């Protein structure tokens, strides 16, 4: 029961105090009588101890992993996620959750030296998997692995994990899904819904979003999405009739360009855009000493914030960024990645490509 106690302590520590009771109700393994035995006004340490005692009396063991998985589903922003894609001629992606669980257990148990704890649940249109391999070492939260698969698609999303566990898991997943390769899409972040949307709707992002929104509104078979609460934008303030906005036409032109570039919808939440540059230095006007250097200028540029794409769009909207913006910014949607390498193009190769095209 030591493992279950450690998992429960971790779950309780991750939750806000006011959310613990509702989480246990969603879990569904505790009765009303059990819930009355828990003092939700006590410290988290006491709450975790009381929950552990109840679970021990009821003989709940693997079910505690379901509680941890449910907590992770509801608080997915607490982990950093990486998007993967199955490569191969015909990967098999139509498994149901129980089938995935049986196959994973069958392949992992012979390869692992410790106990394999596996929990699989459906949530938000995806199959969620929690994996923990118990060995002689004490429980380490960082050894718990979470990943998602989306039925009938080659997309997988995983959390950070140790290299040893990653190599084992990837080899098992290749066998289960009958794929030849698992490729990382260079798309990472904490906002799981945005990552999934970019990966699954890669060709319906940015300026094409309006067509997808229209299709979802008119299609009775598509569930209507939750409306986001929007505050009053500065432009929506009712001005006095005697006041005139002298820059109204300029703002409208900027907004039209931005809508054509980014689309009219709220941008996907990406906390980082990263560029690795392997280029010749071109700022010779400001650094003439570097004019004759032929070696590449290597550097890394990061844009970070709560939502980089939305922030970039707002910079253009306020006039603080020059329009039109660079192409690499509005191609983030269609490329479905937020890590880029910008390298020097070989002139001979470019000429060869042109001649082939012509």
Tab-separated table of C-alpha atoms in Angstrom:
chain	number	residue	atom	x	y	z
A	1	UNK	CA	0.000	0.000	0.000
A	2	UNK	CA	3.060	2.281	0.215
A	3	UNK	CA	2.901	2.982	-3.536
A	4	UNK	CA	-0.787	3.861	-3.369
A	5	UNK	CA	-0.136	6.217	-0.436
A	6	UNK	CA	2.574	7.998	-2.403
A	7	UNK	CA	0.305	8.352	-5.448
A	8	UNK	CA	-2.561	9.719	-3.335
A	9	UNK	CA	-0.233	12.238	-1.646
A	10	UNK	CA	0.939	13.394	-5.071
A	11	UNK	CA	-2.624	13.730	-6.393
A	12	UNK	CA	-3.761	15.731	-3.373
A	13	UNK	CA	-0.710	17.994	-3.530
A	14	UNK	CA	-1.363	18.753	-7.238
A	15	UNK	CA	-5.000	19.744	-6.659
A	16	UNK	CA	-6.345	22.950	-5.286
A	17	UNK	CA	-7.948	22.335	-1.890
A	18	UNK	CA	-11.419	23.260	-3.142
A	19	UNK	CA	-11.162	20.765	-6.045
A	20	UNK	CA	-10.242	17.630	-4.078
A	21	UNK	CA	-13.819	16.703	-3.157
A	22	UNK	CA	-15.139	17.079	-6.711
A	23	UNK	CA	-12.182	15.050	-8.044
A	24	UNK	CA	-12.989	12.170	-5.693
A	25	UNK	CA	-16.637	12.258	-6.776
A	26	UNK	CA	-15.617	12.053	-10.437
A	27	UNK	CA	-13.321	9.158	-9.574
A	28	UNK	CA	-16.407	7.277	-8.331
A	29	UNK	CA	-14.829	4.704	-6.004
A	30	UNK	CA	-15.814	6.335	-2.713
A	31	UNK	CA	-19.359	6.235	-1.326
A	32	UNK	CA	-21.140	9.129	0.362
A	33	UNK	CA	-20.290	7.511	3.688
A	34	UNK	CA	-16.611	7.399	2.757
A	35	UNK	CA	-16.680	11.049	1.726
A	36	UNK	CA	-18.108	12.057	5.117
A	37	UNK	CA	-15.061	10.512	6.825
A	38	UNK	CA	-12.756	12.981	5.060
A	39	UNK	CA	-12.205	16.417	6.576
A	40	UNK	CA	-11.759	18.564	3.468
A	41	UNK	CA	-10.991	21.594	5.656
A	42	UNK	CA	-7.892	19.953	7.081
A	43	UNK	CA	-4.391	20.225	5.662
A	44	UNK	CA	-3.582	18.356	2.470
A	45	UNK	CA	-1.341	15.967	4.411
A	46	UNK	CA	-4.257	14.979	6.651
A	47	UNK	CA	-6.660	14.696	3.692
A	48	UNK	CA	-4.238	12.414	1.843
A	49	UNK	CA	-3.817	10.223	4.938
A	50	UNK	CA	-7.583	9.882	5.391
A	51	UNK	CA	-8.090	8.982	1.723
A	52	UNK	CA	-5.279	6.401	1.941
A	53	UNK	CA	-6.867	4.754	5.001
A	54	UNK	CA	-10.217	4.476	3.234
A	55	UNK	CA	-8.638	3.040	0.072
A	56	UNK	CA	-6.707	0.477	2.146
A	57	UNK	CA	-9.886	-0.611	3.946
A	58	UNK	CA	-11.711	-0.979	0.623
A	59	UNK	CA	-8.801	-2.807	-1.025
A	60	UNK	CA	-8.332	-0.198	-3.763
A	61	UNK	CA	-4.934	-0.521	-5.437
A	62	UNK	CA	-4.864	-0.233	-9.230
A	63	UNK	CA	-7.903	2.044	-8.968
A	64	UNK	CA	-5.661	4.646	-7.307
A	65	UNK	CA	-3.826	4.916	-10.640
A	66	UNK	CA	-7.169	5.867	-12.225
A	67	UNK	CA	-7.415	8.734	-9.721
A	68	UNK	CA	-3.959	9.963	-10.719
A	69	UNK	CA	-4.866	9.679	-14.411
A	70	UNK	CA	-8.096	11.628	-13.866
A	71	UNK	CA	-6.192	14.342	-11.993
A	72	UNK	CA	-3.705	14.584	-14.882
A	73	UNK	CA	-6.516	14.820	-17.427
A	74	UNK	CA	-8.094	17.722	-15.573
A	75	UNK	CA	-4.744	19.456	-14.922
A	76	UNK	CA	-2.853	18.638	-18.104
A	77	UNK	CA	-1.231	22.104	-18.177
A	78	UNK	CA	1.044	20.991	-15.347
A	79	UNK	CA	3.089	18.801	-17.715
A	80	UNK	CA	5.089	19.550	-20.829
A	81	UNK	CA	3.787	17.575	-23.820
A	82	UNK	CA	5.397	16.488	-27.072
A	83	UNK	CA	3.446	15.570	-30.220
A	84	UNK	CA	4.433	12.400	-32.093
A	85	UNK	CA	3.340	10.907	-35.387
A	86	UNK	CA	3.289	7.259	-36.409
A	87	UNK	CA	5.007	6.639	-39.735
A	88	UNK	CA	4.501	3.626	-41.965
A	89	UNK	CA	2.553	2.262	-44.898
A	90	UNK	CA	-0.548	1.257	-42.936
A	91	UNK	CA	-0.318	1.850	-39.169
A	92	UNK	CA	-3.202	0.317	-37.224
A	93	UNK	CA	-4.892	3.033	-35.177
A	94	UNK	CA	-8.410	1.766	-34.470
A	95	UNK	CA	-7.829	0.066	-31.104
A	96	UNK	CA	-10.259	0.533	-28.245
A	97	UNK	CA	-8.873	1.372	-24.759
A	98	UNK	CA	-9.146	-2.170	-23.361
A	99	UNK	CA	-7.338	-3.617	-26.362
A	100	UNK	CA	-4.506	-1.093	-25.960
A	101	UNK	CA	-4.262	-1.948	-22.254
A	102	UNK	CA	-4.057	-5.719	-22.890
A	103	UNK	CA	-1.450	-5.306	-25.624
A	104	UNK	CA	0.672	-2.922	-23.555
A	105	UNK	CA	0.664	-5.255	-20.552
A	106	UNK	CA	1.464	-8.260	-22.717
A	107	UNK	CA	4.496	-6.550	-24.246
A	108	UNK	CA	5.789	-4.581	-21.245
A	109	UNK	CA	5.690	-7.222	-18.502
A	110	UNK	CA	8.277	-9.552	-20.118
A	111	UNK	CA	10.620	-6.570	-20.715
A	112	UNK	CA	10.423	-4.980	-17.274
A	113	UNK	CA	12.146	-6.098	-14.084
A	114	UNK	CA	9.496	-4.549	-11.833
A	115	UNK	CA	5.725	-4.424	-11.515
A	116	UNK	CA	3.900	-2.740	-14.390
A	117	UNK	CA	1.060	-0.482	-13.259
A	118	UNK	CA	-1.121	0.523	-16.196
A	119	UNK	CA	-4.308	2.579	-16.330
A	120	UNK	CA	-6.187	3.345	-19.547
A	121	UNK	CA	-9.222	5.622	-19.885
A	122	UNK	CA	-11.028	7.541	-22.635
A	123	UNK	CA	-11.268	11.293	-22.184
A	124	UNK	CA	-11.905	14.159	-24.578
A	125	UNK	CA	-11.909	11.952	-27.666
A	126	UNK	CA	-8.502	10.427	-26.834
A	127	UNK	CA	-7.279	7.261	-25.151
A	128	UNK	CA	-5.226	8.243	-22.087
A	129	UNK	CA	-2.600	5.894	-20.674
A	130	UNK	CA	-0.779	6.077	-17.341
A	131	UNK	CA	2.271	3.873	-16.920
A	132	UNK	CA	4.410	3.327	-13.841
A	133	UNK	CA	7.036	0.605	-13.511
A	134	UNK	CA	7.681	-0.176	-9.836
A	135	UNK	CA	11.148	-1.397	-8.919
A	136	UNK	CA	13.089	-1.499	-5.653
A	137	UNK	CA	13.521	2.288	-5.581
A	138	UNK	CA	11.031	4.549	-3.751
A	139	UNK	CA	8.163	6.069	-5.712
A	140	UNK	CA	9.320	8.880	-7.999
A	141	UNK	CA	6.650	11.012	-9.626
A	142	UNK	CA	8.976	11.767	-12.547
A	143	UNK	CA	8.965	8.065	-13.489
A	144	UNK	CA	5.223	8.115	-14.143
A	145	UNK	CA	4.505	8.288	-17.868
A	146	UNK	CA	1.348	9.668	-19.452
A	147	UNK	CA	0.510	9.545	-23.136
A	148	UNK	CA	-2.500	9.898	-25.415
A	149	UNK	CA	-3.507	8.309	-28.681
A	150	UNK	CA	-6.290	9.585	-30.907
A	151	UNK	CA	-8.313	6.755	-32.515
A	152	UNK	CA	-8.128	6.530	-36.323
A	153	UNK	CA	-5.256	9.055	-36.456
A	154	UNK	CA	-1.457	8.582	-36.401
A	155	UNK	CA	-1.083	11.216	-33.644
A	156	UNK	CA	0.325	10.439	-30.199
A	157	UNK	CA	1.088	12.950	-27.426
A	158	UNK	CA	3.455	12.115	-24.578
A	159	UNK	CA	4.809	13.834	-21.495
A	160	UNK	CA	8.493	14.150	-20.711
A	161	UNK	CA	10.100	10.874	-19.684
A	162	UNK	CA	13.500	9.354	-19.071
A	163	UNK	CA	15.375	8.094	-22.122
A	164	UNK	CA	15.382	4.483	-20.909
A	165	UNK	CA	11.608	4.442	-20.456
A	166	UNK	CA	11.085	6.328	-23.729
A	167	UNK	CA	13.069	3.818	-25.773
A	168	UNK	CA	11.162	0.904	-24.249
A	169	UNK	CA	7.788	2.573	-24.707
A	170	UNK	CA	8.462	3.599	-28.314
A	171	UNK	CA	9.487	0.068	-29.286
A	172	UNK	CA	6.311	-1.322	-27.721
A	173	UNK	CA	4.097	1.290	-29.394
A	174	UNK	CA	5.650	0.536	-32.790
A	175	UNK	CA	4.698	-3.095	-32.375
A	176	UNK	CA	1.181	-2.361	-31.129
A	177	UNK	CA	0.312	0.139	-33.864
A	178	UNK	CA	2.262	-1.790	-36.531
A	179	UNK	CA	4.193	1.334	-37.504
A	180	UNK	CA	7.726	1.667	-38.835
A	181	UNK	CA	8.764	4.848	-37.063
A	182	UNK	CA	7.658	7.310	-34.390
A	183	UNK	CA	8.567	10.836	-35.412
A	184	UNK	CA	8.599	13.854	-33.102
A	185	UNK	CA	6.804	16.774	-34.785
A	186	UNK	CA	8.851	19.456	-32.992
A	187	UNK	CA	5.599	20.625	-31.435
A	188	UNK	CA	5.752	20.990	-27.654
A	189	UNK	CA	3.995	22.953	-24.933
A	190	UNK	CA	1.815	22.839	-21.827
A	191	UNK	CA	-1.556	23.647	-23.426
A	192	UNK	CA	-2.619	20.177	-24.530
A	193	UNK	CA	-5.862	21.174	-26.363
A	194	UNK	CA	-3.936	23.585	-28.613
A	195	UNK	CA	-1.257	20.994	-29.405
A	196	UNK	CA	-3.894	18.410	-30.283
A	197	UNK	CA	-5.829	20.898	-32.399
A	198	UNK	CA	-2.726	21.930	-34.345
A	199	UNK	CA	-1.714	18.321	-34.976
A	200	UNK	CA	-5.163	16.954	-35.837
A	201	UNK	CA	-6.421	19.989	-37.793
A	202	UNK	CA	-3.146	20.951	-39.427
A	203	UNK	CA	-4.746	22.030	-42.712
A	204	UNK	CA	-7.610	23.931	-41.101
A	205	UNK	CA	-5.706	26.513	-39.089
A	206	UNK	CA	-4.905	30.208	-39.379
A	207	UNK	CA	-6.892	31.959	-42.132
A	208	UNK	CA	-8.663	28.672	-42.974
A	209	UNK	CA	-10.114	28.424	-39.461
A	210	UNK	CA	-13.244	30.330	-40.495
A	211	UNK	CA	-14.250	27.564	-42.907
A	212	UNK	CA	-13.871	24.947	-40.206
A	213	UNK	CA	-15.885	27.055	-37.764
A	214	UNK	CA	-18.634	27.478	-40.354
A	215	UNK	CA	-18.718	23.749	-41.020
A	216	UNK	CA	-18.985	22.967	-37.312
A	217	UNK	CA	-21.774	25.506	-36.828
A	218	UNK	CA	-23.843	24.185	-39.745
A	219	UNK	CA	-23.219	20.465	-39.179
A	220	UNK	CA	-25.813	19.070	-36.713
A	221	UNK	CA	-23.603	16.036	-36.021
A	222	UNK	CA	-20.778	18.151	-34.580
A	223	UNK	CA	-21.033	19.013	-30.898
A	224	UNK	CA	-21.114	22.741	-30.344
A	225	UNK	CA	-17.951	23.964	-28.660
A	226	UNK	CA	-18.016	25.742	-25.348
A	227	UNK	CA	-18.217	29.486	-25.826
A	228	UNK	CA	-15.257	31.275	-24.329
A	229	UNK	CA	-15.876	34.190	-22.041
A	230	UNK	CA	-14.542	37.267	-23.707
A	231	UNK	CA	-13.958	40.567	-22.021
A	232	UNK	CA	-14.765	43.874	-23.589
A	233	UNK	CA	-12.039	44.850	-26.031
A	234	UNK	CA	-10.796	48.448	-25.981
A	235	UNK	CA	-12.259	48.993	-29.472
A	236	UNK	CA	-15.726	48.030	-28.202
A	237	UNK	CA	-15.903	50.860	-25.694
A	238	UNK	CA	-18.717	53.193	-26.583
A	239	UNK	CA	-17.083	56.527	-27.289
A	240	UNK	CA	-18.817	59.842	-26.856
A	241	UNK	CA	-20.336	61.009	-30.096
A	242	UNK	CA	-18.141	64.110	-30.176
A	243	UNK	CA	-14.899	62.037	-30.127
A	244	UNK	CA	-13.371	60.890	-33.407
A	245	UNK	CA	-10.773	58.150	-33.842
A	246	UNK	CA	-8.278	59.674	-36.259
A	247	UNK	CA	-6.543	56.319	-36.854
A	248	UNK	CA	-9.689	54.312	-37.517
A	249	UNK	CA	-8.894	53.541	-41.164
A	250	UNK	CA	-5.313	52.612	-40.336
A	251	UNK	CA	-6.478	50.248	-37.575
A	252	UNK	CA	-9.014	48.645	-39.899
A	253	UNK	CA	-6.327	48.022	-42.543
A	254	UNK	CA	-4.045	46.464	-39.931
A	255	UNK	CA	-6.871	44.273	-38.656
A	256	UNK	CA	-7.716	43.139	-42.186
A	257	UNK	CA	-4.089	42.133	-42.844
A	258	UNK	CA	-3.872	40.282	-39.535
A	259	UNK	CA	-7.130	38.416	-40.169
A	260	UNK	CA	-5.824	37.362	-43.551
A	261	UNK	CA	-2.613	36.109	-41.966
A	262	UNK	CA	-3.672	34.595	-38.650
A	263	UNK	CA	-7.417	34.137	-39.130
A	264	UNK	CA	-10.213	35.643	-37.079
A	265	UNK	CA	-10.250	33.028	-34.286
A	266	UNK	CA	-8.277	33.049	-31.053
A	267	UNK	CA	-4.800	31.693	-31.714
A	268	UNK	CA	-3.648	28.294	-30.397
A	269	UNK	CA	-1.868	28.604	-27.073
A	270	UNK	CA	1.848	28.024	-27.577
A	271	UNK	CA	4.151	29.212	-24.801
A	272	UNK	CA	7.287	29.195	-26.939
A	273	UNK	CA	8.562	29.631	-30.498
A	274	UNK	CA	12.187	28.622	-30.910
A	275	UNK	CA	14.445	29.239	-33.912
A	276	UNK	CA	17.928	27.849	-34.452
A	277	UNK	CA	19.826	29.959	-36.988
A	278	UNK	CA	22.690	28.616	-39.111
A	279	UNK	CA	23.149	31.574	-41.476
A	280	UNK	CA	25.763	34.007	-42.702
A	281	UNK	CA	25.761	37.266	-40.786
A	282	UNK	CA	23.951	39.900	-42.862
A	283	UNK	CA	24.007	42.924	-40.559
A	284	UNK	CA	27.180	44.285	-42.112
A	285	UNK	CA	25.973	47.902	-41.944
A	286	UNK	CA	26.092	47.811	-38.159
A	287	UNK	CA	28.985	45.345	-37.871
A	288	UNK	CA	31.340	45.966	-40.822
A	289	UNK	CA	34.060	43.832	-39.231
A	290	UNK	CA	31.934	40.735	-39.931
A	291	UNK	CA	31.436	41.572	-43.612
A	292	UNK	CA	34.082	39.207	-44.981
A	293	UNK	CA	33.479	36.304	-42.622
A	294	UNK	CA	32.312	33.204	-44.466
A	295	UNK	CA	31.644	30.974	-41.472
A	296	UNK	CA	28.048	30.601	-40.350
A	297	UNK	CA	26.558	32.731	-37.616
A	298	UNK	CA	24.849	30.317	-35.211
A	299	UNK	CA	22.422	31.391	-32.546
A	300	UNK	CA	19.137	30.466	-30.940
A	301	UNK	CA	16.166	32.820	-30.659
A	302	UNK	CA	13.228	32.176	-28.358
A	303	UNK	CA	9.896	33.949	-28.092
A	304	UNK	CA	8.171	33.031	-24.831
A	305	UNK	CA	4.948	34.084	-23.156
A	306	UNK	CA	1.485	32.866	-22.105
A	307	UNK	CA	0.404	32.704	-25.777
A	308	UNK	CA	3.085	33.721	-28.263
A	309	UNK	CA	0.912	33.690	-31.401
A	310	UNK	CA	-1.869	35.720	-29.800
A	311	UNK	CA	0.701	38.139	-28.380
A	312	UNK	CA	2.347	38.540	-31.801
A	313	UNK	CA	-1.029	39.219	-33.373
A	314	UNK	CA	-1.761	41.852	-30.721
A	315	UNK	CA	1.585	43.543	-31.423
A	316	UNK	CA	0.551	43.936	-35.044
A	317	UNK	CA	-2.887	45.112	-34.036
A	318	UNK	CA	-1.494	47.849	-31.795
A	319	UNK	CA	0.999	48.985	-34.433
A	320	UNK	CA	4.066	47.895	-32.455
A	321	UNK	CA	5.049	45.314	-35.102
A	322	UNK	CA	5.614	46.024	-38.780
A	323	UNK	CA	3.124	44.486	-41.212
A	324	UNK	CA	3.211	42.232	-43.096
A	325	UNK	CA	4.863	39.925	-40.596
A	326	UNK	CA	7.488	37.330	-41.590
A	327	UNK	CA	6.089	34.225	-43.267
A	328	UNK	CA	7.527	31.885	-40.662
A	329	UNK	CA	5.131	33.331	-38.053
A	330	UNK	CA	1.881	32.634	-39.866
A	331	UNK	CA	3.135	29.256	-41.146
A	332	UNK	CA	3.283	27.924	-37.591
A	333	UNK	CA	-0.345	26.782	-37.932
A	334	UNK	CA	0.038	24.788	-41.136
A	335	UNK	CA	3.442	23.338	-40.193
A	336	UNK	CA	2.154	22.287	-36.755
A	337	UNK	CA	5.498	22.890	-35.049
A	338	UNK	CA	7.047	25.499	-32.802
A	339	UNK	CA	10.727	24.533	-33.127
A	340	UNK	CA	12.422	25.630	-36.364
A	341	UNK	CA	15.871	25.476	-37.950
A	342	UNK	CA	16.664	28.266	-40.422
A	343	UNK	CA	19.714	27.279	-42.455
A	344	UNK	CA	21.627	28.704	-45.387
A	345	UNK	CA	20.469	27.359	-48.756
A	346	UNK	CA	23.183	26.074	-51.066
A	347	UNK	CA	23.093	28.200	-54.233
A	348	UNK	CA	24.044	25.241	-56.475
A	349	UNK	CA	21.260	23.157	-54.987
A	350	UNK	CA	18.789	26.017	-55.493
A	351	UNK	CA	19.795	26.338	-59.182
A	352	UNK	CA	19.412	22.583	-59.623
A	353	UNK	CA	15.924	22.677	-58.086
A	354	UNK	CA	14.922	25.538	-60.395
A	355	UNK	CA	16.130	23.683	-63.487
A	356	UNK	CA	14.246	20.573	-62.407
A	357	UNK	CA	11.070	22.591	-61.905
A	358	UNK	CA	11.383	24.267	-65.289
